[in-house]
Amino acid sequence: MEDISTKKDYLERKLGREVTNLERLKASLDSSSTQTVSMLKVLDKFQERLQKLENTIQPVYKQTRNYQLRQDNIERTLTSIDNVIGFYHVARDTKHIICGDHISKDLREYMGAMVQIKNAIDYFSHHHRGSPEYSEVNTLYQTGKKAIEREFQLLLKQHSKPLLPVTIADMLGVNDDPDLGVQQPPLTSEQYMPQSIREQLEEISKWLFSNLSTTDFMTAYAETRSAALTKSLQGLIDQQKSSSGESIVSASPSTITAITRTKKNKGRNLLKKTLLRGSEASAKKEEEVFVIETEGYINCVSALLKLIEFEMELMNAIIPFKHRRKVYEIMIQPSLELIVLEGEKLGESAQKSASHYNFKEVHMLFPVVKHLRTVKPEFDVKLEGCQPINRSRFAALITNLDNTGNSILNLFIESIKNDPDKSSNMPLDGTVHELTRNTMSFMTILKENAEVAGAMLLVQDPMYREQNLDHLTIKVADYMTKVLSALGINLKNKSSTYHDPYLSAIFMLNNYNYMQKTLQSQDLLPLIHKYDPQVGQYYSTQSMEQKKKYHSSFRYLLDIIATDTAGGVTKHSSQQRNTGVEKISDKERQSIKDRFVDFNKGFEDLCRVQKAYAIPDSSLRDLLKKENRERVVPQYTAFKNKYSKTNFTKNPDKYIKYTEGDVADMLDKVFDSTF
């Protein structure tokens, strides 16, 4: 019961507190309501006052706005009147500019006058088309338009002169000589066409493009620049063709004029060194001309690439973007055709020379084709977007020259096989045949241009453009083995024309030795061994066989002086040996005399004949002399010592004509016709 009473008291106290709070809340609400009513009354009074103010200001605002509109209309009317009046005065104000020579003095002023005339034409064409003012400004506009077109062409022609060959040579650096400290500065775009002229042409081009309905001025631009480009290249070509063993360009005062001197292109120097190696003085001059023609063409190709870069830069500044590709193609096509034509002429010249078994000019094709392959990617970029016939010109030229090279290389083997083996065509002294020298020189050039030659040999292969370097070099190695085989067969046939078998052996030995030495000194063997690893050993074996054949020329003499030969004194009594004097019969005495006589005569004849033999390789010559001495002198010494102790004659000096030293000296004089 106490808990219930306690809980009841708690609830009653809480109820009392809540009743008190409720009464306070009601009082607050009553106060807020009173304040709200008062605020509404204040706002109503404020709204009434604002309405009165608006009613007062609105008429003033409308009147002010009307005044402002009237002022703007007046100002626009005055401006329009001024503009219209200006249109009527345009002909008078600009006539002296348009009809005078201001265009050449102040292009900007002239172009500004043309803008004024164009605006006047637009006004009169809309408002007073039949007015005399319209006719006058239209006549001025047509006059100015023609003058602008003339100025464009005049500026273009004045600054589109062909470059001199020496300028192009300096641009390419062919006249640079590091040894003398001569280095020409590169040609700049400012020198190619002054910046001020370029800006004038650009401004005129923009105006013409915006105000003319035709693109004749762009065609004129393409043709003018094309003519200058073509004449520049033609001048370079004509200059190098007119040179006779000299530089393809005339030197500037600061330049040493010799294109065959130090060049940036190492491949060209390599060609020259190879061509001139082992040549006679008269042949050197002819080969230098070939080198100059080759370098001249290579320079022309490089010049075209460089000049195209300048032309692209110039065209991008003057010709609008949408017309550039058409203008560009018109501009470069004649130059491309000229370069391709000159390249085809080189191929035809080489083919013609090869048909007469003169293969020196074929050397020109290697550096040319190599250079064309090197620059082709750059030309592909430059010709991107052009017609297919122009894009494919360089690829077609390379294929053409590859086919020409293939034909010449095959003809070269045939020329070796068919080289005449008449005795009149043979060296009298058995020295290295000219065919061997030329063939090995040709093979050296092949090795130095293995990649290019390999592509030529594989040109008939449908996949030849995709061949890697290994396939190309193996094909060249295969070709070289065929060349060596044909040469070996021809040399054997030639050697059979000698009546002297030992001279024939010397001839073959000289040629085999020359071939072997060249293969080694020019590093041809590593290349050839990729196809046939036995080539080097083959020539060593062949040289040994020919040496044996040559040494057999001494067999007759050695048989004469053999100490155990029958007919000589081979048995002696102990009494004869003890007395130191060998007694021999008359028959034996005569036999010894005959043997000395036969040796003396045979030895003299052999030395006389072999003096006329030639061995140009000093190391081989010394080796053969040494072997001759080692084979003859010891046996002659034994023979002489043995029979000089016998009383076979009362006049030994008559039969024993030579001492051992004399024999050695005479053997040292073979292979030398001066003794």
GROMACS .gro file of C-alpha atoms in nm, residues 372-556:
model
  185
  372LEU     CA    1   6.805   0.509 -10.356
  373ARG     CA    2   6.712   0.242 -10.102
  374THR     CA    3   6.845   0.462  -9.821
  375VAL     CA    4   6.642   0.770  -9.916
  376LYS     CA    5   6.329   0.585 -10.035
  377PRO     CA    6   6.161   0.592  -9.689
  378GLU     CA    7   6.209   0.969  -9.677
  379PHE     CA    8   6.063   1.008 -10.025
  380ASP     CA    9   5.772   0.782  -9.927
  381VAL     CA   10   5.691   1.025  -9.648
  382LYS     CA   11   5.729   1.326  -9.877
  383LEU     CA   12   5.506   1.166 -10.144
  384GLU     CA   13   5.235   1.051  -9.906
  385GLY     CA   14   4.895   1.142 -10.048
  386CYS     CA   15   5.023   1.185 -10.405
  387GLN     CA   16   4.901   0.987 -10.702
  388PRO     CA   17   5.009   0.620 -10.704
  389ILE     CA   18   5.218   0.673 -11.017
  390ASN     CA   19   5.432   0.931 -10.835
  391ARG     CA   20   5.451   0.736 -10.509
  392SER     CA   21   5.580   0.430 -10.694
  393ARG     CA   22   5.843   0.604 -10.908
  394PHE     CA   23   6.140   0.531 -10.679
  395ALA     CA   24   6.035   0.174 -10.612
  396ALA     CA   25   5.998   0.118 -10.987
  397LEU     CA   26   6.340   0.276 -11.052
  398ILE     CA   27   6.505   0.054 -10.790
  399THR     CA   28   6.343  -0.255 -10.942
  400ASN     CA   29   6.452  -0.143 -11.288
  401LEU     CA   30   6.812  -0.099 -11.177
  402ASP     CA   31   6.799  -0.430 -10.989
  403ASN     CA   32   6.689  -0.605 -11.307
  404THR     CA   33   6.965  -0.429 -11.500
  405GLY     CA   34   7.219  -0.531 -11.236
  406ASN     CA   35   7.093  -0.890 -11.244
  407SER     CA   36   7.133  -0.902 -11.622
  408ILE     CA   37   7.484  -0.756 -11.603
  409LEU     CA   38   7.595  -0.990 -11.324
  410ASN     CA   39   7.481  -1.292 -11.525
  411LEU     CA   40   7.648  -1.149 -11.835
  412PHE     CA   41   7.969  -1.108 -11.636
  413ILE     CA   42   7.988  -1.482 -11.576
  414GLU     CA   43   7.921  -1.546 -11.943
  415SER     CA   44   8.196  -1.301 -12.037
  416ILE     CA   45   8.442  -1.495 -11.819
  417LYS     CA   46   8.342  -1.823 -11.979
  418ASN     CA   47   8.371  -1.677 -12.328
  419ASP     CA   48   8.690  -1.477 -12.280
  420PRO     CA   49   8.910  -1.585 -12.574
  421ASP     CA   50   9.192  -1.829 -12.502
  422LYS     CA   51   9.403  -1.740 -12.803
  423SER     CA   52   9.778  -1.737 -12.756
  424SER     CA   53   9.784  -1.376 -12.871
  425ASN     CA   54   9.571  -1.291 -12.570
  426MET     CA   55   9.812  -1.456 -12.327
  427PRO     CA   56  10.097  -1.295 -12.129
  428LEU     CA   57  10.430  -1.415 -12.268
  429ASP     CA   58  10.586  -1.437 -11.922
  430GLY     CA   59  10.303  -1.630 -11.751
  431THR     CA   60  10.210  -1.345 -11.521
  432VAL     CA   61   9.863  -1.291 -11.376
  433HIS     CA   62   9.610  -1.256 -11.655
  434GLU     CA   63   9.416  -0.932 -11.685
  435LEU     CA   64   9.093  -1.133 -11.667
  436THR     CA   65   9.193  -1.257 -11.323
  437ARG     CA   66   9.275  -0.908 -11.198
  438ASN     CA   67   8.950  -0.766 -11.330
  439THR     CA   68   8.746  -1.054 -11.194
  440MET     CA   69   8.893  -1.034 -10.845
  441SER     CA   70   8.853  -0.656 -10.844
  442PHE     CA   71   8.491  -0.706 -10.944
  443MET     CA   72   8.441  -0.957 -10.664
  444THR     CA   73   8.591  -0.714 -10.414
  445ILE     CA   74   8.334  -0.459 -10.516
  446LEU     CA   75   8.062  -0.723 -10.488
  447LYS     CA   76   8.170  -0.797 -10.132
  448GLU     CA   77   8.165  -0.429 -10.039
  449ASN     CA   78   7.815  -0.403 -10.187
  450ALA     CA   79   7.690  -0.747 -10.089
  451GLU     CA   80   7.347  -0.632  -9.976
  452VAL     CA   81   7.278  -0.442 -10.298
  453ALA     CA   82   7.424  -0.713 -10.522
  454GLY     CA   83   7.227  -0.979 -10.335
  455ALA     CA   84   6.902  -0.793 -10.399
  456MET     CA   85   6.991  -0.769 -10.769
  457LEU     CA   86   7.058  -1.142 -10.787
  458LEU     CA   87   6.725  -1.214 -10.615
  459VAL     CA   88   6.519  -0.962 -10.813
  460GLN     CA   89   6.339  -1.242 -10.998
  461ASP     CA   90   6.234  -1.393 -10.666
  462PRO     CA   91   5.873  -1.285 -10.584
  463MET     CA   92   5.980  -1.233 -10.221
  464TYR     CA   93   6.299  -1.044 -10.298
  465ARG     CA   94   6.183  -0.723 -10.127
  466GLU     CA   95   6.143  -0.917  -9.803
  467GLN     CA   96   6.480  -1.095  -9.804
  468ASN     CA   97   6.696  -1.044  -9.496
  469LEU     CA   98   7.068  -0.967  -9.499
  470ASP     CA   99   7.171  -1.332  -9.449
  471HIS     CA  100   6.979  -1.445  -9.757
  472LEU     CA  101   7.128  -1.163  -9.961
  473THR     CA  102   7.489  -1.237  -9.859
  474ILE     CA  103   7.446  -1.613  -9.916
  475LYS     CA  104   7.317  -1.539 -10.265
  476VAL     CA  105   7.622  -1.323 -10.331
  477ALA     CA  106   7.848  -1.601 -10.198
  478ASP     CA  107   7.677  -1.847 -10.432
  479TYR     CA  108   7.733  -1.607 -10.721
  480MET     CA  109   8.100  -1.562 -10.629
  481THR     CA  110   8.161  -1.938 -10.634
  482LYS     CA  111   8.014  -1.948 -10.984
  483VAL     CA  112   8.242  -1.663 -11.089
  484LEU     CA  113   8.547  -1.839 -10.946
  485SER     CA  114   8.449  -2.164 -11.113
  486ALA     CA  115   8.406  -1.997 -11.450
  487LEU     CA  116   8.738  -1.817 -11.406
  488GLY     CA  117   8.919  -2.138 -11.314
  489ILE     CA  118   8.787  -2.322 -11.619
  490ASN     CA  119   8.880  -2.035 -11.849
  491LEU     CA  120   9.231  -2.009 -11.703
  492LYS     CA  121   9.289  -2.381 -11.755
  493ASN     CA  122   9.186  -2.346 -12.117
  494LYS     CA  123   9.416  -2.048 -12.157
  495SER     CA  124   9.710  -2.231 -11.999
  496SER     CA  125   9.682  -2.501 -12.263
  497THR     CA  126   9.785  -2.249 -12.529
  498TYR     CA  127  10.141  -2.242 -12.390
  499HIS     CA  128  10.381  -2.477 -12.564
  500ASP     CA  129  10.602  -2.476 -12.255
  501PRO     CA  130  10.427  -2.692 -11.989
  502TYR     CA  131  10.631  -2.533 -11.712
  503LEU     CA  132  10.533  -2.181 -11.823
  504SER     CA  133  10.176  -2.308 -11.820
  505ALA     CA  134  10.227  -2.419 -11.459
  506ILE     CA  135  10.375  -2.079 -11.369
  507PHE     CA  136  10.077  -1.908 -11.533
  508MET     CA  137   9.829  -2.114 -11.334
  509LEU     CA  138  10.033  -2.074 -11.015
  510ASN     CA  139  10.044  -1.695 -11.055
  511ASN     CA  140   9.671  -1.676 -11.111
  512TYR     CA  141   9.579  -1.916 -10.831
  513ASN     CA  142   9.812  -1.732 -10.596
  514TYR     CA  143   9.666  -1.395 -10.695
  515MET     CA  144   9.314  -1.526 -10.644
  516GLN     CA  145   9.400  -1.676 -10.307
  517LYS     CA  146   9.581  -1.365 -10.185
  518THR     CA  147   9.293  -1.142 -10.296
  519LEU     CA  148   9.039  -1.367 -10.127
  520GLN     CA  149   9.236  -1.338  -9.805
  521SER     CA  150   9.339  -0.972  -9.816
  522GLN     CA  151   8.991  -0.848  -9.910
  523ASP     CA  152   8.813  -1.072  -9.657
  524LEU     CA  153   8.624  -1.248  -9.933
  525LEU     CA  154   8.667  -1.594  -9.787
  526PRO     CA  155   8.438  -1.545  -9.482
  527LEU     CA  156   8.163  -1.440  -9.721
  528ILE     CA  157   8.222  -1.720  -9.975
  529HIS     CA  158   8.252  -1.980  -9.699
  530LYS     CA  159   7.890  -1.909  -9.605
  531TYR     CA  160   7.804  -2.099  -9.923
  532ASP     CA  161   8.108  -2.322  -9.980
  533PRO     CA  162   8.352  -2.370  -9.687
  534GLN     CA  163   8.603  -2.557  -9.909
  535VAL     CA  164   8.698  -2.270 -10.141
  536GLY     CA  165   9.002  -2.154  -9.945
  537GLN     CA  166   9.144  -2.506  -9.915
  538TYR     CA  167   9.077  -2.568 -10.285
  539TYR     CA  168   9.303  -2.284 -10.396
  540SER     CA  169   9.577  -2.388 -10.154
  541THR     CA  170   9.568  -2.737 -10.303
  542GLN     CA  171   9.568  -2.608 -10.659
  543SER     CA  172   9.866  -2.383 -10.588
  544MET     CA  173  10.061  -2.676 -10.445
  545GLU     CA  174   9.987  -2.887 -10.752
  546GLN     CA  175  10.106  -2.613 -10.987
  547LYS     CA  176  10.423  -2.570 -10.784
  548LYS     CA  177  10.492  -2.941 -10.821
  549LYS     CA  178  10.442  -2.916 -11.195
  550TYR     CA  179  10.684  -2.628 -11.210
  551HIS     CA  180  10.945  -2.803 -10.996
  552SER     CA  181  10.931  -3.098 -11.234
  553SER     CA  182  11.116  -2.874 -11.481
  554PHE     CA  183  11.430  -2.955 -11.277
  555ARG     CA  184  11.376  -3.331 -11.290
  556TYR     CA  185  11.596  -3.376 -11.598
   0.00000   0.00000   0.00000
